[in-house]
Short mmCIF file of C-alpha atoms in Angstrom, two decimals:
data_model
loop_
_atom_site.label_atom_id
_atom_site.label_comp_id
_atom_site.label_asym_id
_atom_site.label_seq_id
_atom_site.Cartn_x
_atom_site.Cartn_y
_atom_site.Cartn_z
CA MET I 1 0.00 0.00 0.00
CA ALA I 2 1.53 3.32 -1.02
CA GLN I 3 1.90 6.08 1.50
CA SER I 4 -0.90 8.58 1.36
CA PRO I 5 -0.43 12.34 1.62
CA ALA I 6 -3.89 12.38 3.19
CA VAL I 7 -2.69 10.44 6.22
CA PRO I 8 0.78 11.86 6.96
CA GLY I 9 3.38 9.13 7.34
CA PRO I 10 1.35 6.00 8.14
CA GLY I 11 4.05 3.77 6.68
CA THR I 12 3.49 0.39 5.12
CA SER I 13 4.19 -3.21 6.00
CA GLY I 14 1.77 -5.14 3.81
CA ALA I 15 -1.52 -4.87 2.01
CA ALA I 16 -4.60 -4.18 4.12
CA LEU I 17 -7.99 -3.31 2.68
CA ILE I 18 -11.15 -1.84 4.18
CA GLY I 19 -14.32 -3.74 3.29
CA GLU I 20 -17.94 -2.70 3.63
CA ARG I 21 -18.37 -3.81 7.26
CA ALA I 22 -15.15 -2.13 8.43
CA ALA I 23 -16.07 1.00 6.44
CA ARG I 24 -19.39 1.25 8.28
CA SER I 25 -17.52 1.05 11.57
CA LEU I 26 -15.04 3.72 10.49
CA THR I 27 -17.81 6.14 9.51
CA ALA I 28 -20.26 5.26 12.30
CA GLU I 29 -19.58 8.45 14.28
CA PHE I 30 -20.40 10.55 11.22
CA ALA I 31 -23.51 8.56 10.30
CA ARG I 32 -25.07 8.62 13.78
CA HIS I 33 -24.98 12.40 14.25
CA GLN I 34 -28.58 13.48 13.62
CA GLY I 35 -27.90 17.22 13.70
CA PRO I 36 -25.83 19.23 11.18
CA LYS I 37 -22.22 18.08 11.26
CA THR I 38 -18.97 18.27 9.32
CA GLY I 39 -16.86 15.33 8.23
CA LEU I 40 -13.36 14.94 6.80
CA VAL I 41 -12.27 11.70 5.11
CA VAL I 42 -8.56 11.48 4.28
CA GLY I 43 -6.76 9.06 1.98
CA VAL I 44 -9.88 8.15 -0.01
CA SER I 45 -10.43 6.98 -3.60
CA ALA I 46 -13.55 6.85 -5.76
CA ASP I 47 -13.98 3.09 -5.34
CA SER I 48 -13.42 3.15 -1.57
CA ALA I 49 -15.96 1.40 0.67
CA VAL I 50 -15.27 4.15 3.22
CA LEU I 51 -16.47 6.79 0.75
CA ALA I 52 -19.67 4.86 0.07
CA ALA I 53 -20.36 4.51 3.80
CA ALA I 54 -19.67 8.21 4.43
CA LEU I 55 -22.03 9.27 1.62
CA ASP I 56 -24.74 7.03 3.10
CA GLY I 57 -24.47 9.03 6.34
CA LEU I 58 -25.10 12.41 4.71
CA LEU I 59 -28.12 14.37 5.95
CA PRO I 60 -29.48 17.79 5.01
CA GLY I 61 -27.29 20.43 6.65
CA ASP I 62 -24.18 18.20 6.61
CA SER I 63 -20.94 18.90 4.82
CA LEU I 64 -18.28 16.34 3.92
CA THR I 65 -14.74 17.04 2.75
CA LEU I 66 -12.67 14.45 0.90
CA VAL I 67 -8.88 14.37 0.53
CA PRO I 68 -7.71 11.91 -2.15
CA ALA I 69 -5.28 9.09 -1.51
CA GLY I 70 -2.99 10.54 -4.17
CA PRO I 71 -2.90 13.43 -6.67
CA ALA I 72 -4.13 11.18 -9.49
CA ASP I 73 -7.29 10.31 -7.51
CA ALA I 74 -8.65 13.86 -7.25
CA ALA I 75 -10.22 13.96 -10.73
CA ASP I 76 -11.88 10.55 -10.30
CA LEU I 77 -13.21 11.61 -6.89
CA ARG I 78 -14.77 14.78 -8.28
CA ALA I 79 -16.36 12.88 -11.14
CA HIS I 80 -17.72 10.27 -8.73
CA VAL I 81 -19.21 12.89 -6.42
CA THR I 82 -20.87 14.69 -9.34
CA ALA I 83 -22.34 11.41 -10.57
CA GLN I 84 -24.13 10.89 -7.23
CA GLY I 85 -26.56 13.70 -7.97
CA GLN I 86 -27.32 17.18 -6.71
CA PHE I 87 -27.92 16.23 -3.06
CA VAL I 88 -24.41 14.79 -2.69
CA ALA I 89 -22.68 17.30 -4.96
CA GLU I 90 -23.97 20.23 -2.88
CA ARG I 91 -22.66 18.75 0.39
CA VAL I 92 -19.36 17.15 -0.63
CA ARG I 93 -16.19 18.86 -1.79
CA VAL I 94 -12.91 17.31 -2.93
CA LEU I 95 -9.61 18.98 -2.03
CA ASP I 96 -6.25 18.58 -3.69
CA SER I 97 -4.34 18.32 -0.39
CA LEU I 98 -4.97 17.98 3.33
CA SER I 99 -3.51 21.43 3.99
CA GLU I 100 -6.65 23.00 2.45
CA ALA I 101 -8.99 21.28 4.93
CA GLU I 102 -10.80 22.91 7.84
CA PRO I 103 -11.49 21.37 11.28
CA ALA I 104 -14.36 18.86 11.26
CA ASP I 105 -16.60 17.11 13.80
CA VAL I 106 -15.55 13.66 12.57
CA VAL I 107 -12.22 12.85 10.88
CA VAL I 108 -11.79 9.44 9.23
CA ALA I 109 -8.58 7.83 7.98
CA ALA I 110 -9.79 5.83 4.98
CA GLN I 111 -6.65 3.68 4.80
CA PRO I 112 -5.51 1.39 7.62
CA TYR I 113 -2.33 2.18 9.51
CA THR I 114 0.37 -0.44 8.90
CA GLY I 115 3.62 1.41 9.60
CA THR I 116 5.80 1.95 12.64
CA ALA I 117 4.74 3.44 15.95
CA GLU I 118 6.80 6.56 15.22
CA ASP I 119 5.14 7.02 11.81
CA THR I 120 1.72 6.59 13.39
CA ARG I 121 2.43 9.19 16.07
CA GLY I 122 3.55 11.57 13.35
CA ALA I 123 0.37 10.94 11.37
CA LEU I 124 -1.80 11.65 14.40
CA ASP I 125 0.12 14.82 15.18
CA GLY I 126 -0.47 15.95 11.61
CA LEU I 127 -4.24 15.39 11.87
CA VAL I 128 -4.97 16.86 15.31
CA LYS I 129 -5.30 20.40 13.96
CA TYR I 130 -8.16 19.25 11.71
CA LEU I 131 -10.27 18.11 14.67
CA ALA I 132 -12.93 20.51 15.93
CA GLU I 133 -13.58 20.81 19.68
CA GLY I 134 -14.92 17.47 20.91
CA ALA I 135 -14.36 15.86 17.48
CA VAL I 136 -13.76 12.14 16.96
CA PHE I 137 -10.93 10.66 14.91
CA THR I 138 -11.38 7.09 13.62
CA ALA I 139 -8.69 4.83 12.21
CA ALA I 140 -8.15 1.13 11.55
CA VAL I 141 -5.19 -1.22 11.94
CA PRO I 142 -4.86 -4.88 10.92
CA ALA I 143 -5.77 -7.10 13.86
CA ARG I 144 -3.70 -10.13 12.86
CA PRO I 145 -0.37 -10.74 14.68
CA GLY I 146 2.47 -9.05 12.85
CA GLY I 147 0.05 -7.11 10.67
CA THR I 148 1.81 -3.84 11.42
CA ALA I 149 5.30 -2.65 12.29
CA GLY I 150 4.12 -0.92 15.46
CA ALA I 151 1.02 1.00 14.36
CA ALA I 152 -1.33 -1.33 16.24
CA ALA I 153 0.57 -0.92 19.52
CA GLU I 154 0.64 2.85 19.11
CA LEU I 155 -3.10 3.12 18.44
CA ASP I 156 -3.76 0.83 21.41
CA ARG I 157 -1.74 3.26 23.53
CA GLN I 158 -3.64 6.24 22.16
CA ALA I 159 -6.91 4.41 22.86
CA VAL I 160 -5.98 4.05 26.54
CA LEU I 161 -5.45 7.81 26.74
CA PHE I 162 -8.14 9.13 24.40
CA GLY I 163 -10.28 6.18 23.29
CA VAL I 164 -14.07 6.43 23.25
CA GLY I 165 -14.70 3.12 21.52
CA THR I 166 -13.05 0.18 19.76
CA ASP I 167 -14.50 -2.37 17.35
CA LEU I 168 -12.95 -5.63 16.18
CA VAL I 169 -14.15 -6.33 12.64
CA LEU I 170 -13.48 -9.97 11.88
CA ARG I 171 -15.32 -9.95 8.56
CA ASN I 172 -12.60 -8.06 6.75
CA ARG I 173 -9.47 -9.09 4.83
CA PRO I 174 -7.52 -9.04 7.04
CA PRO I 175 -9.54 -8.49 10.23
CA VAL I 176 -9.08 -4.95 11.50
CA ARG I 177 -9.48 -3.10 14.76
CA VAL I 178 -11.21 0.28 14.48
CA HIS I 179 -10.30 2.89 17.10
CA ARG I 180 -12.32 6.01 17.90
CA LEU I 181 -10.30 8.72 19.63
CA ARG I 182 -11.42 12.03 21.13
CA PHE I 183 -8.59 14.38 22.12
CA THR I 184 -10.78 17.17 23.57
CA PRO I 185 -13.92 16.79 25.73
CA ALA I 186 -17.31 16.67 24.02
CA ALA I 187 -20.32 18.62 25.25
CA VAL I 188 -22.82 16.50 27.20
CA GLY I 189 -25.71 17.82 25.11
CA THR I 190 -24.19 16.31 21.97
CA ALA I 191 -25.34 12.85 23.09
CA ALA I 192 -29.00 13.83 22.63
CA ARG I 193 -28.34 14.32 18.89
CA LEU I 194 -26.86 10.86 18.38
CA ALA I 195 -28.43 7.65 17.17
CA PRO I 196 -27.25 4.38 18.77
CA ALA I 197 -23.82 3.41 17.44
CA TYR I 198 -23.38 0.72 14.81
CA ARG I 199 -21.68 -2.38 16.25
CA PRO I 200 -19.87 -4.68 13.79
CA SER I 201 -18.72 -7.16 16.46
CA SER I 202 -22.06 -9.00 16.51
CA VAL I 203 -22.99 -11.57 13.87
CA PRO I 204 -26.24 -10.86 11.97
CA LEU I 205 -28.71 -13.71 11.70
CA SER I 206 -31.44 -11.57 10.15
CA ARG I 207 -32.31 -7.90 9.75
CA THR I 208 -33.64 -7.78 13.31
CA MET I 209 -31.51 -10.32 15.18
CA HIS I 210 -27.78 -10.52 15.88
CA ILE I 211 -25.58 -12.66 18.13
CA ASP I 212 -23.08 -10.77 20.27
CA SER I 213 -19.43 -11.63 19.74
CA ASN I 214 -19.36 -13.21 23.22
CA GLY I 215 -21.96 -15.67 22.00
CA VAL I 216 -19.90 -16.56 18.95
CA VAL I 217 -16.93 -17.32 21.21
CA ALA I 218 -19.03 -19.30 23.72
CA GLY I 219 -20.72 -21.31 20.97
CA GLY I 220 -17.34 -21.96 19.33
CA ILE I 221 -15.90 -23.26 22.61
CA ALA I 222 -18.86 -25.64 23.00
CA LEU I 223 -18.40 -26.96 19.46
CA GLY I 224 -14.66 -27.32 20.09
CA LEU I 225 -15.36 -29.43 23.17
CA ALA I 226 -17.76 -31.55 21.12
CA ALA I 227 -15.10 -32.13 18.47
CA LEU I 228 -12.51 -32.99 21.12
CA ALA I 229 -14.87 -35.45 22.80
CA ARG I 230 -15.69 -37.04 19.44
CA LEU I 231 -12.01 -37.52 18.59
CA SER I 232 -10.96 -38.80 22.01
CA ARG I 233 -13.92 -41.15 22.50
CA PRO I 234 -15.30 -42.02 19.05
CA LYS I 235 -17.59 -44.77 20.36
CA SER I 236 -19.21 -42.57 22.98
CA ARG I 237 -22.08 -40.16 22.47
CA LEU I 238 -20.76 -37.80 25.11
CA TRP I 239 -19.88 -35.30 22.35
CA LEU I 240 -23.60 -34.70 21.82
CA VAL I 241 -23.84 -32.83 25.14
CA PRO I 242 -21.64 -29.84 24.19
CA ALA I 243 -22.80 -30.04 20.54
CA LEU I 244 -26.45 -29.63 21.54
CA ALA I 245 -25.56 -26.99 24.13
CA ALA I 246 -23.76 -24.78 21.58
CA PRO I 247 -26.92 -23.30 19.96
CA ALA I 248 -28.50 -22.63 23.35
CA VAL I 249 -25.34 -20.94 24.65
CA ALA I 250 -25.10 -18.79 21.53
CA ALA I 251 -28.81 -17.90 21.76
CA PHE I 252 -28.26 -16.54 25.26
CA PHE I 253 -26.17 -13.79 23.68
CA ARG I 254 -28.82 -12.81 21.13
CA ASP I 255 -28.91 -9.11 20.37
CA PRO I 256 -32.18 -8.02 18.73
CA GLU I 257 -32.76 -4.64 17.15
CA ARG I 258 -35.02 -2.37 19.20
CA ASP I 259 -37.21 0.62 18.36
CA VAL I 260 -36.07 3.39 20.71
CA PRO I 261 -38.80 5.95 21.59
CA GLU I 262 -38.24 9.37 20.06
CA ASP I 263 -39.74 11.20 23.06
CA PRO I 264 -36.81 13.25 24.51
CA ASP I 265 -38.32 13.00 28.02
CA ALA I 266 -38.48 9.18 27.98
CA VAL I 267 -36.14 7.02 30.08
CA VAL I 268 -35.92 3.51 28.65
CA ALA I 269 -35.15 0.19 30.31
CA ALA I 270 -31.47 -0.73 30.45
CA ALA I 271 -32.26 -4.44 30.02
CA ASP I 272 -35.02 -6.97 29.40
CA GLY I 273 -36.60 -8.50 32.48
CA GLN I 274 -39.00 -8.05 35.37
CA VAL I 275 -39.07 -5.00 37.61
CA LEU I 276 -38.08 -6.01 41.15
CA SER I 277 -38.41 -2.68 42.92
CA VAL I 278 -38.89 1.05 42.48
CA GLN I 279 -37.64 3.15 45.39
CA ARG I 280 -36.12 6.46 46.42
CA LEU I 281 -32.85 6.30 48.29
CA PRO I 282 -29.68 8.33 48.88
CA ASP I 283 -26.33 7.22 47.51
CA GLU I 284 -23.37 9.44 48.33
CA ARG I 285 -21.24 7.76 45.68
CA PHE I 286 -23.24 9.52 42.97
CA GLY I 287 -23.88 12.86 44.62
CA ALA I 288 -26.13 14.63 47.10
CA GLY I 289 -29.90 14.15 47.23
CA GLU I 290 -32.07 11.12 46.61
CA PHE I 291 -32.08 8.86 43.57
CA LEU I 292 -34.95 6.95 42.03
CA ARG I 293 -33.71 3.38 41.65
CA ILE I 294 -35.49 0.99 39.29
CA ALA I 295 -34.18 -2.56 39.64
CA VAL I 296 -34.80 -5.17 36.91
CA PHE I 297 -34.13 -8.91 37.21
CA LEU I 298 -32.88 -10.74 34.11
CA SER I 299 -33.60 -14.46 33.97
CA VAL I 300 -31.50 -16.81 31.83
CA LEU I 301 -34.24 -16.56 29.16
CA ASP I 302 -34.02 -12.79 28.85
CA VAL I 303 -31.81 -10.82 26.46
CA HIS I 304 -28.71 -9.83 28.45
CA VAL I 305 -27.38 -7.01 26.28
CA ASN I 306 -27.50 -3.78 28.31
CA ARG I 307 -28.51 -0.42 26.85
CA SER I 308 -28.18 3.16 28.01
CA PRO I 309 -31.48 4.40 29.52
CA VAL I 310 -30.74 8.02 28.56
CA ALA I 311 -28.47 10.04 26.30
CA GLY I 312 -25.34 11.07 28.16
CA LYS I 313 -21.58 11.14 28.52
CA VAL I 314 -19.73 8.45 30.47
CA ALA I 315 -18.22 10.37 33.39
CA ASP I 316 -17.03 7.45 35.51
CA TYR I 317 -16.92 3.67 35.70
CA PHE I 318 -16.05 1.54 38.71
CA VAL I 319 -16.59 -1.97 40.07
CA ALA I 320 -17.75 -2.65 43.63
CA ASP I 321 -16.78 -5.93 45.29
CA GLY I 322 -19.42 -8.16 46.84
CA GLY I 323 -21.06 -11.57 46.83
CA PHE I 324 -22.97 -13.66 44.30
CA ALA I 325 -26.46 -14.00 45.77
CA ALA I 326 -29.38 -14.95 43.51
CA ALA I 327 -30.19 -11.80 41.53
CA MET I 328 -33.90 -11.77 42.42
CA ARG I 329 -33.19 -11.68 46.17
CA PRO I 330 -32.92 -8.40 48.14
CA ASP I 331 -29.36 -9.13 49.27
CA ALA I 332 -28.28 -9.16 45.60
CA GLU I 333 -27.90 -5.42 46.16
CA HIS I 334 -24.55 -6.31 47.73
CA ASN I 335 -23.34 -8.48 44.83
CA VAL I 336 -20.34 -7.62 42.67
CA ALA I 337 -21.49 -4.76 40.46
CA ALA I 338 -20.16 -2.47 37.74
CA TYR I 339 -21.37 1.14 37.82
CA THR I 340 -21.48 3.32 34.71
CA VAL I 341 -22.00 6.98 35.67
CA LEU I 342 -23.50 9.26 33.02
CA ASP I 343 -23.52 13.04 32.88
CA THR I 344 -26.76 14.26 31.30
CA ASP I 345 -28.58 17.53 30.82
CA ARG I 346 -30.97 16.40 33.60
CA GLY I 347 -28.33 15.41 36.16
CA THR I 348 -26.37 12.29 37.07
CA VAL I 349 -27.74 8.95 35.86
CA VAL I 350 -26.16 5.62 36.86
CA VAL I 351 -26.56 2.09 35.49
CA ALA I 352 -25.50 -0.74 37.79
CA GLN I 353 -24.78 -4.12 36.21
CA ARG I 354 -25.06 -6.64 39.06
CA THR I 355 -23.89 -10.25 39.01
CA GLY I 356 -26.12 -13.09 40.21
CA LEU I 357 -25.80 -16.62 41.48
CA ILE I 358 -24.65 -17.87 38.06
CA ALA I 359 -23.60 -14.61 36.36
CA ARG I 360 -19.95 -13.94 37.16
CA ARG I 361 -18.86 -11.90 34.14
CA ILE I 362 -19.80 -8.29 33.40
CA VAL I 363 -18.89 -6.74 30.04
CA GLN I 364 -18.78 -2.94 29.80
CA ARG I 365 -17.73 -1.41 26.46
CA ALA I 366 -18.20 2.33 27.00
CA PRO I 367 -14.97 4.01 28.18
CA ILE I 368 -14.95 7.24 30.16
CA GLY I 369 -15.58 10.15 27.81
CA ALA I 370 -17.77 8.16 25.40
CA LEU I 371 -21.13 9.58 24.35
CA LEU I 372 -24.08 7.19 24.52
CA ALA I 373 -27.38 7.70 22.73
CA ARG I 374 -30.58 6.66 24.45
CA GLY I 375 -31.04 2.93 23.86
CA GLU I 376 -27.44 2.38 22.75
CA ARG I 377 -25.76 -0.93 23.62
CA PHE I 378 -22.91 -0.52 26.09
CA GLY I 379 -22.36 -3.98 27.61
CA LEU I 380 -23.87 -7.23 28.81
CA ILE I 381 -23.94 -9.63 31.76
CA ARG I 382 -23.44 -13.35 31.27
CA PHE I 383 -26.41 -15.43 32.46
CA GLY I 384 -28.95 -14.51 35.21
CA SER I 385 -28.36 -11.06 36.66
CA ARG I 386 -29.84 -7.70 37.65
CA THR I 387 -29.62 -4.18 36.24
CA ASP I 388 -30.44 -1.06 38.27
CA VAL I 389 -31.03 2.43 36.89
CA TYR I 390 -30.50 5.41 39.20
CA LEU I 391 -32.20 8.71 38.27
CA PRO I 392 -32.32 12.06 40.11
CA ALA I 393 -35.44 11.48 42.23
CA ASP I 394 -36.84 15.00 41.93
CA ALA I 395 -36.34 15.12 38.17
CA ALA I 396 -37.92 11.81 37.12
CA GLU I 397 -41.32 10.17 37.50
CA PRO I 398 -41.47 6.33 37.47
CA LEU I 399 -43.88 4.68 35.04
CA VAL I 400 -43.37 1.04 36.07
CA GLY I 401 -43.84 -0.96 39.26
CA PRO I 402 -42.75 -4.30 40.75
CA GLY I 403 -43.76 -7.23 38.58
CA ASP I 404 -43.88 -5.29 35.29
CA LYS I 405 -42.05 -6.77 32.31
CA VAL I 406 -39.80 -4.39 30.39
CA ILE I 407 -37.85 -4.53 27.12
CA GLY I 408 -34.38 -3.00 27.04
CA GLY I 409 -34.12 0.08 24.84
CA SER I 410 -37.88 0.15 24.11
CA SER I 411 -39.93 0.15 27.33
CA VAL I 412 -40.31 3.57 28.97
CA ILE I 413 -39.62 3.07 32.68
CA ALA I 414 -39.67 6.74 33.71
CA ARG I 415 -40.18 10.21 32.33
CA TRP I 416 -38.31 13.40 33.03
CA ARG I 417 -40.54 15.90 34.82
#
């Protein structure tokens, strides 16, 4: 892959291409902004999947700037943009060089980084001045061992410092890891203008049903055990146990699409399940005053993907030690729990992911500084568990009670006053 003037000094250590699925991940931050926004895609060509994905995210009031992968690509890019029709042509401009660009809300590197760590740092330094306040920069690196000469390690380091999201896209040649970096803080109110983020790590079964990547791994382990049992004891039918368990294990991690209410005053359920309790209580860990806590029990038959009940910015995340009591019992309040603290325009909102008697693994994918749309996936809990939502008590009115069944991301559990 030739070096691109659009991405200063990424270096090269082997061919790496961006396919449709990885391109959607790279441009997800641009596509999910519902209000007017600006985008800058660097190192792009007319036949790039990244360009197609970026054009799909265009809305009225948007503007998109393209910097070609090389001088010879500029004419083809302009012709391609013109061929898309008036709507695209009015909102997209093609520059001859990156130096002509202006700061944008979302900056996308269309070509994966494959060079050295030093080259990658230089490339990032060259792009920082094109990021508006609170802007997001997205870039990809090959995820296979030895796929880069240091770029992957450098972007991992940058993600620890500035990361607001990472996706592993296995359905790409080669698989790539997409990093989203934010070098300056974003305004809390921006979250209200976002749609839930696209997640390429799940495997689609249909238009409305996916399997989370954890389910793919768990199902694969079960099938591996079945194969091992079959090889080691060919005359036994013991292999049927893990083989038959594999679909059920994978189904536990199902991740259906949900229709999120458009009402800006609605607070949605963070998970599927049954409401255990609705109560006002103080909690000094989250601030002064009382909180309205709505606790939901998730049985092993419920969907265990967790969603943000409100639009907000992840301000803190911590894990509290505890036991592993059955999640439907009152003393489950003292189980091991992960707390995601959100800053919102209405005050502090907290989601607690609590373990249960069987659930011992909590997955949380929203780093501090990330913006979450209402109803956006941010993690999951393996097997039976409990999810609590804490709202400022004087600012929210509960709409559910003990015994009610709720659907994560869809059911309205409270309303802002």
